[in-house]
Coordinates of C-alpha atoms in Angstrom, one line a residue:
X282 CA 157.0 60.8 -122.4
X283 CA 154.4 58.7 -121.3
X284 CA 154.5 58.1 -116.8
X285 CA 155.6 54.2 -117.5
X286 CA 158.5 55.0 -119.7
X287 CA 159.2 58.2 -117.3
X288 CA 159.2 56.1 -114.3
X289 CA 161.3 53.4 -116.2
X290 CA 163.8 55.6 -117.3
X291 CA 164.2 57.0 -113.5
X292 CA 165.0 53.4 -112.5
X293 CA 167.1 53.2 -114.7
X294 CA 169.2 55.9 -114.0
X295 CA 169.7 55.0 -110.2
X296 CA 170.8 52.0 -110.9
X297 CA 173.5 53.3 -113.5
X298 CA 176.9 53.8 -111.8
X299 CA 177.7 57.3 -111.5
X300 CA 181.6 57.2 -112.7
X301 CA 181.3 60.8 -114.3
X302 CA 179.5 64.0 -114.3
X303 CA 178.9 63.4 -117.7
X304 CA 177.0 60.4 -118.0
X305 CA 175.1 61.7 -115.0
X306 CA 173.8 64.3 -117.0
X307 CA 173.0 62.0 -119.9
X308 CA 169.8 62.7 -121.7
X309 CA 166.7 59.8 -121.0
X310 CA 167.3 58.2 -124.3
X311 CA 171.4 57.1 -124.0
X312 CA 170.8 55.2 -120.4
X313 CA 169.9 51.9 -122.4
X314 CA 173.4 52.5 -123.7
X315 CA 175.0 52.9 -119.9
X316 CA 172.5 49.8 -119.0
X317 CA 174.2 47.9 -122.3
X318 CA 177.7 48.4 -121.1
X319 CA 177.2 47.4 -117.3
X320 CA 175.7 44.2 -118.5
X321 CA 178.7 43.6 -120.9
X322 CA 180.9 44.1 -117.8
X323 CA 179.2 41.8 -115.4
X324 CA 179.5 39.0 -118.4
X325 CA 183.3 39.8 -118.6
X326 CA 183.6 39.6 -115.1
X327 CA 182.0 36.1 -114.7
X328 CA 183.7 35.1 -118.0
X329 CA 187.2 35.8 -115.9
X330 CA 186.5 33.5 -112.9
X331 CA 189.3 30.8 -112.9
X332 CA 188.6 27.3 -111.1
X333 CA 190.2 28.7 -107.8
X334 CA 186.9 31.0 -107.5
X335 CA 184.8 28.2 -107.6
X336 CA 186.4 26.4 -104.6
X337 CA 184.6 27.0 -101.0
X338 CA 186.1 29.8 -98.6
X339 CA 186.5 27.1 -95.8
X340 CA 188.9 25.2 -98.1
X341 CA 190.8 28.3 -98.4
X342 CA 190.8 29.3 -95.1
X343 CA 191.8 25.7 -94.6
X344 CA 194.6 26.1 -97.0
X345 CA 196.1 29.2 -95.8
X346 CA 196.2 28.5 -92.2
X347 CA 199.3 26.4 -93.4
X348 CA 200.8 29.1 -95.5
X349 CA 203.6 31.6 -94.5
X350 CA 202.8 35.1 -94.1
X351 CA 205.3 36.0 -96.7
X352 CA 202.7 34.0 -99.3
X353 CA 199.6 34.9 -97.1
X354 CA 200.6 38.9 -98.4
X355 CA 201.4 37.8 -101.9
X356 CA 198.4 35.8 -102.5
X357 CA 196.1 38.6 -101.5
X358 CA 197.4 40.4 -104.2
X359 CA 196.3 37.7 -106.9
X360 CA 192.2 37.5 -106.7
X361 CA 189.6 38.8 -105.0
X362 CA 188.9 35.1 -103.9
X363 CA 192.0 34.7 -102.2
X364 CA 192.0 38.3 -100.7
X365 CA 188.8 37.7 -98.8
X366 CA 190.2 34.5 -97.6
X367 CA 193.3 35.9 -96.5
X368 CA 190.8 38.5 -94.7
X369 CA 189.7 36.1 -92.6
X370 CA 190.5 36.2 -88.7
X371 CA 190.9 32.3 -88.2
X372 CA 193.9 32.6 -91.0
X373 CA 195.9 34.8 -88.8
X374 CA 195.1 33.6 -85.2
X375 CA 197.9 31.7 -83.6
X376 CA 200.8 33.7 -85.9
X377 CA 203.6 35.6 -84.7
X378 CA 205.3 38.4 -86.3
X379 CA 209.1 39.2 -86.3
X380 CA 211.2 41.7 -87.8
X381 CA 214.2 42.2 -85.8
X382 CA 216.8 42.9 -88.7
X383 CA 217.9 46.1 -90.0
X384 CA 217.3 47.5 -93.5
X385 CA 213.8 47.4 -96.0
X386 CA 214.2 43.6 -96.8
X387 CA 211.1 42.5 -95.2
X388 CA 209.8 45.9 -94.5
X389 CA 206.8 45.4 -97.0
X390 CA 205.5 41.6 -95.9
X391 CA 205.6 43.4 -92.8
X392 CA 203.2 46.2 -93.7
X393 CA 201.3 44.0 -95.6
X394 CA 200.3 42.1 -93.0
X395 CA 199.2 44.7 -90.3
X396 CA 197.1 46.2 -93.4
X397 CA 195.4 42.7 -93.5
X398 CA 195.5 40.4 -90.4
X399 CA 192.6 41.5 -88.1
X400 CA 194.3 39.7 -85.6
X401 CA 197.4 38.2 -84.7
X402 CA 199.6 36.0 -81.0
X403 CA 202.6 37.7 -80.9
X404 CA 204.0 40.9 -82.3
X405 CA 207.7 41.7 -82.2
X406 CA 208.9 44.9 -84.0
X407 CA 212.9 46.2 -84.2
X408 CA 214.3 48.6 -86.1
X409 CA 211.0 49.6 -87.6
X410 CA 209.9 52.8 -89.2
X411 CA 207.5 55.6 -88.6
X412 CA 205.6 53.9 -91.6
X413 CA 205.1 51.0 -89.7
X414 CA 203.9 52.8 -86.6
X415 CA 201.0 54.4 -88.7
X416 CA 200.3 50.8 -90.5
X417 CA 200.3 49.3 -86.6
X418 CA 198.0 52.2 -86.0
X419 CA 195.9 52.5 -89.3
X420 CA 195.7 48.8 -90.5
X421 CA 192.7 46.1 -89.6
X422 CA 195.3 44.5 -86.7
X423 CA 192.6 44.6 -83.4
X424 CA 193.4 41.5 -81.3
X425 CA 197.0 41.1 -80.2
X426 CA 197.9 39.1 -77.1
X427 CA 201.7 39.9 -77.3
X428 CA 203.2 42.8 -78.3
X429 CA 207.0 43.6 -78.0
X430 CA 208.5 47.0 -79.0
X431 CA 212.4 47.9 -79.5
X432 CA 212.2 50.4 -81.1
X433 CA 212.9 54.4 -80.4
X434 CA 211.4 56.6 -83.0
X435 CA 208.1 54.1 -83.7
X436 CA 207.6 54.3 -79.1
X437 CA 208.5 57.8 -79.1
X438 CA 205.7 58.7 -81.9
X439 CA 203.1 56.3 -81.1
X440 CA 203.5 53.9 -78.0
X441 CA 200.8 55.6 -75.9
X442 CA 198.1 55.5 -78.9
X443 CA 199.3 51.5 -79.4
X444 CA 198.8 50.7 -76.2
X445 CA 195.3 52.4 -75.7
X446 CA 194.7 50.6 -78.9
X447 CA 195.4 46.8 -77.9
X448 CA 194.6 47.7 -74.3
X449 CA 191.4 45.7 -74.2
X450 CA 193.1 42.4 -75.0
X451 CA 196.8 42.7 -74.6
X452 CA 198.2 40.5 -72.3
X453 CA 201.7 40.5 -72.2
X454 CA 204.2 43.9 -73.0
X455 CA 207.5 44.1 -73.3
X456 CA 209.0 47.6 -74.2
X457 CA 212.8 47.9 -75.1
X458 CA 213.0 52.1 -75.0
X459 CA 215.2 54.8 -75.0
X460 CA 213.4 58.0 -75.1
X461 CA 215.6 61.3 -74.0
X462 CA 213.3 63.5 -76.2
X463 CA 209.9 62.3 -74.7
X464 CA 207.7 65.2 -72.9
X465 CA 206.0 64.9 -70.1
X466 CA 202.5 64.8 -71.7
X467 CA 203.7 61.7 -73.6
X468 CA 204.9 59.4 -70.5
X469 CA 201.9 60.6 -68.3
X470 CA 200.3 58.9 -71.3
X471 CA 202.4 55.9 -71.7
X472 CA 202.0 55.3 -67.8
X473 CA 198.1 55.9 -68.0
X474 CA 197.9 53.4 -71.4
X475 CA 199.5 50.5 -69.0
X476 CA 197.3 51.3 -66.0
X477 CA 193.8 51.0 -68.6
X478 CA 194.8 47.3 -70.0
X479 CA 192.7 44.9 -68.1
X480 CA 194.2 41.7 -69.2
X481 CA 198.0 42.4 -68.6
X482 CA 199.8 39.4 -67.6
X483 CA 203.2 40.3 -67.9
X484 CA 205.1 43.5 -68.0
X485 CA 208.5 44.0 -69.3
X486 CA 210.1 47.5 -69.1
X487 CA 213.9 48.3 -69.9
X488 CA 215.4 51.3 -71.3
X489 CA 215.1 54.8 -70.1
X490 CA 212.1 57.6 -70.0
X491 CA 212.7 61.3 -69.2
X492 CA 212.9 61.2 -65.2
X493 CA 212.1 65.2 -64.4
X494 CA 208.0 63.4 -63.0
X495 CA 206.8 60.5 -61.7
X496 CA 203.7 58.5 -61.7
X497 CA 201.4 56.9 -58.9
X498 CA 199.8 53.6 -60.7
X499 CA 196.3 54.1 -58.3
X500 CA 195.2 51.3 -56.3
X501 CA 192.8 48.5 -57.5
X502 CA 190.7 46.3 -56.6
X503 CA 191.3 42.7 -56.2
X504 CA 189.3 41.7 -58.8
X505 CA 191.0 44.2 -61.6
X506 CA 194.8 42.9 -60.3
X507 CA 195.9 41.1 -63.2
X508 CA 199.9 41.2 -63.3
X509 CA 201.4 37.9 -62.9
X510 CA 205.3 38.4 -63.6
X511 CA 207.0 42.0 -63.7
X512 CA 210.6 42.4 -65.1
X513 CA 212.1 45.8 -64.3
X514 CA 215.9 44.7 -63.9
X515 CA 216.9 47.3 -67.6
X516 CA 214.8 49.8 -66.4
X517 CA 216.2 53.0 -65.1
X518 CA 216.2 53.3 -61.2
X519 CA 214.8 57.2 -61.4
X520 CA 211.2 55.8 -61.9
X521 CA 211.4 53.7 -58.2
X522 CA 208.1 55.6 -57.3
X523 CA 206.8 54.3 -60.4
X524 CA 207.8 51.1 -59.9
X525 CA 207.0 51.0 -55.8
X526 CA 202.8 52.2 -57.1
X527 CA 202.9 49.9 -60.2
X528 CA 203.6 47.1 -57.3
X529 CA 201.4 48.0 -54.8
X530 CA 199.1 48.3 -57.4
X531 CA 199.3 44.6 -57.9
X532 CA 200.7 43.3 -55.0
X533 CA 198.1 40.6 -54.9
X534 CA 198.7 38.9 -58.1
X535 CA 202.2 39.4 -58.9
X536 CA 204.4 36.1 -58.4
X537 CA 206.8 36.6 -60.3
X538 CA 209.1 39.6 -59.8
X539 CA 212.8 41.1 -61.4
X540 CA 214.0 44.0 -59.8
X541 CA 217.0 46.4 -61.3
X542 CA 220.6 46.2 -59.9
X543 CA 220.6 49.8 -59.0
X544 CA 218.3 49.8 -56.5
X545 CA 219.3 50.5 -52.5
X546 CA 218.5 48.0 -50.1
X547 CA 216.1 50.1 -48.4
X548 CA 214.3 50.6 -52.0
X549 CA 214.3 46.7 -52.4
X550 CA 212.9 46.5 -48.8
X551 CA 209.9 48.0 -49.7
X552 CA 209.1 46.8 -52.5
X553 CA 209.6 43.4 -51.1
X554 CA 207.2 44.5 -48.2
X555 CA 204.3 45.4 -51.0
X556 CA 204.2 41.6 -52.1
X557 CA 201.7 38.8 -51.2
X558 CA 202.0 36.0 -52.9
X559 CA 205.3 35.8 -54.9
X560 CA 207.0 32.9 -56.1
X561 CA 210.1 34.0 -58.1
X562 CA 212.2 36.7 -57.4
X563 CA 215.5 37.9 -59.1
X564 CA 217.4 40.1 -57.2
X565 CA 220.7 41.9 -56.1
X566 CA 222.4 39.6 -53.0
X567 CA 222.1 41.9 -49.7
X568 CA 221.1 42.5 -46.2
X569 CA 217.7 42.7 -47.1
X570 CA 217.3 39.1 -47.8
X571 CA 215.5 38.4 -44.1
X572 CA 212.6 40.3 -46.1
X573 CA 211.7 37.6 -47.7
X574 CA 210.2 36.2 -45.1
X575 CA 206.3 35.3 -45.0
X576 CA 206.6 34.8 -49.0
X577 CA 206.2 31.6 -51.0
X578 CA 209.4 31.7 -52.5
X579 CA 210.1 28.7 -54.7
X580 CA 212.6 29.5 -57.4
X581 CA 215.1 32.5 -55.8
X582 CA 217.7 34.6 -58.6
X583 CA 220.4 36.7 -56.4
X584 CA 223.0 38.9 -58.7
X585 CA 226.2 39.9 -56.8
X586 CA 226.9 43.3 -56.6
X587 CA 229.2 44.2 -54.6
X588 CA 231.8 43.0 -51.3
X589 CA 229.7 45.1 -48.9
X590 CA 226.2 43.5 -49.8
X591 CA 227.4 40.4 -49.7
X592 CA 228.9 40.6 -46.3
X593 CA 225.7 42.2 -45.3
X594 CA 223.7 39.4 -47.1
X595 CA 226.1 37.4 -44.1
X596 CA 224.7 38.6 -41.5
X597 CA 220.9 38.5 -42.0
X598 CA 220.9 35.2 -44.1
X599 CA 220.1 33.4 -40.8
X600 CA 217.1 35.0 -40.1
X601 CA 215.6 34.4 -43.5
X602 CA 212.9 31.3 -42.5
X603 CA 212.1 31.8 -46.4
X604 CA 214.9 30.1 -48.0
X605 CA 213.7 26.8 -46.4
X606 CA 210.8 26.6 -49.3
X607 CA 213.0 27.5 -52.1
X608 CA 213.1 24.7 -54.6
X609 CA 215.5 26.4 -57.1
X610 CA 218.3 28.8 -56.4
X611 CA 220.2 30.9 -59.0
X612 CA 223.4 32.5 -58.2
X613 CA 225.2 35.1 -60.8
X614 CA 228.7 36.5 -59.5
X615 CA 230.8 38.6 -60.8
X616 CA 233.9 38.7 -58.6
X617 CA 235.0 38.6 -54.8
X618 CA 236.6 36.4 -52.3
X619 CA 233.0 36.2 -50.1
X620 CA 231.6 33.5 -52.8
X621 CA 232.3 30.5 -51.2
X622 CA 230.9 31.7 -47.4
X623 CA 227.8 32.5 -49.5
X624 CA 227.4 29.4 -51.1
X625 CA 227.8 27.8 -47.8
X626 CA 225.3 29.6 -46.0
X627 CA 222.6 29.1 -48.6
X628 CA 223.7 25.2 -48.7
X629 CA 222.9 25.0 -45.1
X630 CA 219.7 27.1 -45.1
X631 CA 217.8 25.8 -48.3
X632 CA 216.5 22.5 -47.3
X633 CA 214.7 21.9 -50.0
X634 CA 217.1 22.8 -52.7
X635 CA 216.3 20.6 -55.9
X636 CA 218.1 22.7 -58.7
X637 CA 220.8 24.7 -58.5
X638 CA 222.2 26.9 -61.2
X639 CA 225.9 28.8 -60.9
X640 CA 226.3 31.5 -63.6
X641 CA 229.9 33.3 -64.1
X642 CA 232.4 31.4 -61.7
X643 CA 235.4 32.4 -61.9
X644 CA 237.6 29.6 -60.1
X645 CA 240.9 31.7 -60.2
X646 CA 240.7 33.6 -56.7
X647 CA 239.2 31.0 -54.8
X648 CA 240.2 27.2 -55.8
X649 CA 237.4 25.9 -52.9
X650 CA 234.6 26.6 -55.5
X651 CA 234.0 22.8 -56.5
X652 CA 234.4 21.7 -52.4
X653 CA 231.5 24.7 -52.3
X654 CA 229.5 23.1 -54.9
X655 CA 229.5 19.2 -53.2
X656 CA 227.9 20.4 -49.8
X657 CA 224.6 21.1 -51.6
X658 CA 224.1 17.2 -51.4
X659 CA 220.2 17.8 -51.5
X660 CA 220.2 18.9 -55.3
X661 CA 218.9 16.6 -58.6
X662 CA 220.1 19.3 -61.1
X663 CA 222.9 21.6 -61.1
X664 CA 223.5 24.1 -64.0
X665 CA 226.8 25.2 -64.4
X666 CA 227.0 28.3 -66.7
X667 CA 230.8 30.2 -67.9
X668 CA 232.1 28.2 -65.3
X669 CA 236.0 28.9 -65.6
X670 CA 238.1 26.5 -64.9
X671 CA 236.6 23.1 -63.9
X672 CA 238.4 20.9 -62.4
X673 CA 238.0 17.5 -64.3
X674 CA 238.7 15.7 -60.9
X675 CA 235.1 16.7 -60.2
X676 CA 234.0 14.7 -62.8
X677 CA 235.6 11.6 -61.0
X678 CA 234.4 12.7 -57.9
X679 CA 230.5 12.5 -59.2
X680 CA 231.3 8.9 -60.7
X681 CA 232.6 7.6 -57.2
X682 CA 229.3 8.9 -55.4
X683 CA 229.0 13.0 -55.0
X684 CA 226.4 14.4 -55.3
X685 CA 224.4 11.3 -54.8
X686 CA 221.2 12.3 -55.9
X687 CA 222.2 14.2 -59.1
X688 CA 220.2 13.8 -61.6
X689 CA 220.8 16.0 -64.6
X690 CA 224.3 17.9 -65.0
X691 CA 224.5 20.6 -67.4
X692 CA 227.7 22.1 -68.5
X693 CA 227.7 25.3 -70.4
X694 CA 230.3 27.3 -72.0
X695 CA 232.8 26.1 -69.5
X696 CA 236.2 25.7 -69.6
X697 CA 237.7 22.5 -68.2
X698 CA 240.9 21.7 -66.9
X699 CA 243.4 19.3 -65.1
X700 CA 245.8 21.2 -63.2
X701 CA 246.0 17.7 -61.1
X702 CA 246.7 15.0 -64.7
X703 CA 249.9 13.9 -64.8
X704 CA 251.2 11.4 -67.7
X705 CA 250.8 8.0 -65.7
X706 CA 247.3 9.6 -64.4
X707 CA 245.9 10.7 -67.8
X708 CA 247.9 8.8 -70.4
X709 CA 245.4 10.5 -73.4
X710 CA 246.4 13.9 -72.1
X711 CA 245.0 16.3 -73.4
X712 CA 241.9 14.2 -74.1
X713 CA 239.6 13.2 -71.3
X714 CA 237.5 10.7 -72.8
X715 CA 238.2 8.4 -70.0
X716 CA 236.7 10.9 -67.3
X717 CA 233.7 10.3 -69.0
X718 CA 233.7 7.1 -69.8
X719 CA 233.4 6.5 -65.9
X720 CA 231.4 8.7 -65.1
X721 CA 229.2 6.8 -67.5
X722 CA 229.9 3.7 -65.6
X723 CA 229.4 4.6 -62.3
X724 CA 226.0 6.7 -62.7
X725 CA 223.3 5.4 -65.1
X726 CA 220.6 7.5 -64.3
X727 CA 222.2 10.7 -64.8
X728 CA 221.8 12.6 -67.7
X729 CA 225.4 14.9 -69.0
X730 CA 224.4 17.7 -71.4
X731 CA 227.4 19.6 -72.7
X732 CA 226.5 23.2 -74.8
X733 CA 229.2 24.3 -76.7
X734 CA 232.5 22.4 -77.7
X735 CA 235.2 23.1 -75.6
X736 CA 238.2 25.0 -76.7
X737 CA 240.5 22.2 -74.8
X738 CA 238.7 19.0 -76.7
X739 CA 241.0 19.0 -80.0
X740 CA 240.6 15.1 -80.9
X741 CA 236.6 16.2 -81.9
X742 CA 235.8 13.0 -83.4
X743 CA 237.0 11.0 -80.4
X744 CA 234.7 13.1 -77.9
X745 CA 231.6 12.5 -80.3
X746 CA 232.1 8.6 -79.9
X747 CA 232.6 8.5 -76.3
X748 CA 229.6 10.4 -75.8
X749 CA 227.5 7.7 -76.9
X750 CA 225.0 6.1 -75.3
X751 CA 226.4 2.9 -73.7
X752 CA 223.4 0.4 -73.3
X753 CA 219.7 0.6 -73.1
X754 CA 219.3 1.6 -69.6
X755 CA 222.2 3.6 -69.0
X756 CA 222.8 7.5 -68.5
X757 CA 221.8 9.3 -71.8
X758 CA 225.1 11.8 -72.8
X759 CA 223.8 14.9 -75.0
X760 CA 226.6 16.5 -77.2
X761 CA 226.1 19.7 -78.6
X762 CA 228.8 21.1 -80.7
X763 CA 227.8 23.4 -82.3
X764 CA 226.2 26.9 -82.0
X765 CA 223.1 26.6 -82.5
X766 CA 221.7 23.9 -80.8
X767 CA 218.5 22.0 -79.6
X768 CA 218.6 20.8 -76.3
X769 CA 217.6 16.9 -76.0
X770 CA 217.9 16.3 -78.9
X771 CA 220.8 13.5 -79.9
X772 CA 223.2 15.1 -82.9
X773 CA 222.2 13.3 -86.5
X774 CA 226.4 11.8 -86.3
X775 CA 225.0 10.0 -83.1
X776 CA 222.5 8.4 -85.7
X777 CA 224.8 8.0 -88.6
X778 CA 227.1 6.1 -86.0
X779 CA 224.7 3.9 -84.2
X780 CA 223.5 2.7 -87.9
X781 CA 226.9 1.8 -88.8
X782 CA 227.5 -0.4 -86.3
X783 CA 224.1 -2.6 -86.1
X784 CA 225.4 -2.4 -89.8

């Protein structure tokens, strides 16, 4: 064969595709043949395009940016076209995944989309699989600035490797764990994976890892501090070291701080002594409260735990110069007769108090509660929360002037009552629309949200037309009836109502 048609032929044959041995080892004169049937193939191909093909990738991307990731994984499937698109990083940035339900029903949009989104806000897995800790690990996912984890077999297997692989960019972790059968190798690792990220934000750490070692989180410079809120209040108190080094740490960025209820005093001294620059704190009530001091405390959380810290929360609440700065005060109870002293002693030392939230009251041991509740005249919001029972009388009391500079008033789950109502008092009994009605009266700028319907309220439709809004410039009443609600916003009966009557 002539060196033209040789070197021809050679061309040739590294261009063919090499799909077996035995057209490899075709003889010179059949590759015209193998040249014939890729050309045939490439005419098919282009024969097959649909409009869709023809259209731009930005309009796709443009498209898809507006499309749920249940369709995002299905249209990938369809076309090349649309899988490239799908490919594409600006499609995905800004999502959020969820799967917090049981079962296989979404297990497979799920897996589809760690196989394709190269990046992604917000990740939230529960009650996943192994699978999908080897998709999380294996797929194109590389950005992620939230991750959240409840999940025991997927953290047990791969947590460590997860976090060393969104390290980088991960800003805020939350890790919901229980892992008894963890060695020690693996949470030396998990503890070494959270001291490498360099973006971490927030931290959020409940559950429980095998205690038999601890951990020193080494100290850093002030330039690599990057922890802004930690939440340890599920976590297990065995790690304290842990915790005490993961503070110190950061002590000079943290400003927002939860600590567990199983903690000693003296452990929540020191950590309290590690901070800087703090700003919110949730905390068990106790004698270590005068620690406080020298910290920019503006929103304070304290969780009762007990008769004998709350006495000793007593005596050292008057040497606490801290509370003086506190703008918004939190207080969770669960049961003693020392409430009311409390309440007293942090009405008196909080000069500055603007909101005030009350969470599990229980009314029943001491009646003084509401009394309690009036002396902190300095408030603009008060929240109260499973507040059991409520005197209606102090709903009459805020319409003739207590509480004078209330603002916003926020009832939920609680139970009201009126021990006091007699017939020629409360004609209506048991329906206390009036109550309302002059409250509404008395303060127009005050704003009444209720959450939840009251168990006591049986005339329903009476209490959704009382609630109305009474003039243009009057106080704004929010009913919410119903489980799930949206707070601010007026219910669509409201609406239906109003209608009616301009009707």
């Amino acid at each position: 064969m002539p060196a033209p048609l040789m070197q021809a032929a050679e061309l040739e044959r590294r261009r063919a595709p090499r799909r077996s041995r035995r057209i490899r080892r075709m003889p010179p004169k059949y590759l015209p043949l193998e040249a014939e049937h890729r050309r045939r193939h490439a005419a098919h191909a282009a024969a097959a395009e649909s409009p869709i093909d023809l259209l731009p990738t930005e309009l796709l991307i443009q498209v898809f940016q507006h499309v749920d990731m249940q369709t995002l994984v299905s249209v990938s499937q369809v076309c090349r076209r649309f899988r490239d698109a799908v490919l594409a990083g600006s499609v995905w940035r800004g999502r959020s995944l969820s799967w917090e339900q049981p079962g296989t029903g979404g297990a497979r949009t799920v897996l589809g989309v760690l196989r394709l989104a190269p990046c992604l806000d917000e990740l939230n897995l529960r009650f996943g699989r192994c699978c999908t800790g080897r998709s999380l690990l294996g797929g194109r996912l590389r950005a992620l600035r939230a991750l959240k984890l409840s999940d025991t077999e997927l953290c047990t297997c791969n947590i460590a490797r997860v976090l060393e692989r969104f390290g980088a960019c991960l800003q805020h972790l939350d890790l919901q764990v229980k892992m008894t059968h963890m060695s020690e190798d693996k949470v030396l690792e998990l503890w070494e994976s959270v001291h490498q990220m360099k973006q971490l934000r927030s931290l959020r750490l409940a559950g429980y890892l095998p205690c038999r070692l601890t951990y020193s989180f080494p100290a850093r410079a002030l330039q690599d501090q990057t922890l802004l809120a930690v939440d340890l209040h599920d976590f297990e108190a065995d790690h304290y070291v842990t915790m005490l080094s993961l503070v110190s740490a950061h002590h000079a960025t943290i400003r927002k701080l939860t600590l567990p209820d199983t903690l000693s005093e003296d452990e929540v001294r020191r950590v309290l002594d590690q901070l800087r620059v703090v700003e919110d704190i949730d905390m068990v009530i106790g004698g270590h409260i005068a620690h406080l001091n020298g910290l920019p405390i503006r929103r304070l959380t304290l969780r009762h735990k007990n008769e004998a810290s709350s006495s000793r929360f007593l005596e050292h609440v008057g040497e606490c110069t801290a509370l003086a700065g506190v703008q918004e005060l939190c207080l969770s109870w669960s049961e003693g007769d020392l409430r009311d002293p409390v309440l007293s002693s942090l009405a008196a030392m909080c000069a500055d108090l603007a909101v005030l939230r009350l969470h599990n009251m229980c009314d029943d041991k001491a009646p003084g509660l509401i009394d309690t509740v009036k002396e902190f005249t300095q408030i603009h919001e008060l929240h109260l929360n499973k507040f059991y029972p409520m005197d209606v009388q102090f709903i009459d009391e805020l319409a003739m002037g207590a509480l004078p500079l209330l603002r916003r008033l926020t009832l939920r789950d609680v139970l009201i009552g009126v021990p006091h109502a007699s017939a020629a008092l409360c004609a209506r009994s048991p329906c206390y629309d009036h109550h309302f009605e002059r409250l509404a009266a008395h303060r127009h700028n005050l704003v009444f949200i209720f959450h939840d319907y009251p168990e006591c309220w049986h005339r329903k439709t009476t209490i959704e037309y009382s609630l109305s809004c009474y003039c243009d410039a009057c106080m704004t009443f929010y009913a919410h009836m119903t489980l799930n609600y949206n707070e601010g916003v007026a219910p669509v009966f409201w609406k239906a109502e109003q209608g009616a009557e301009d009707d």
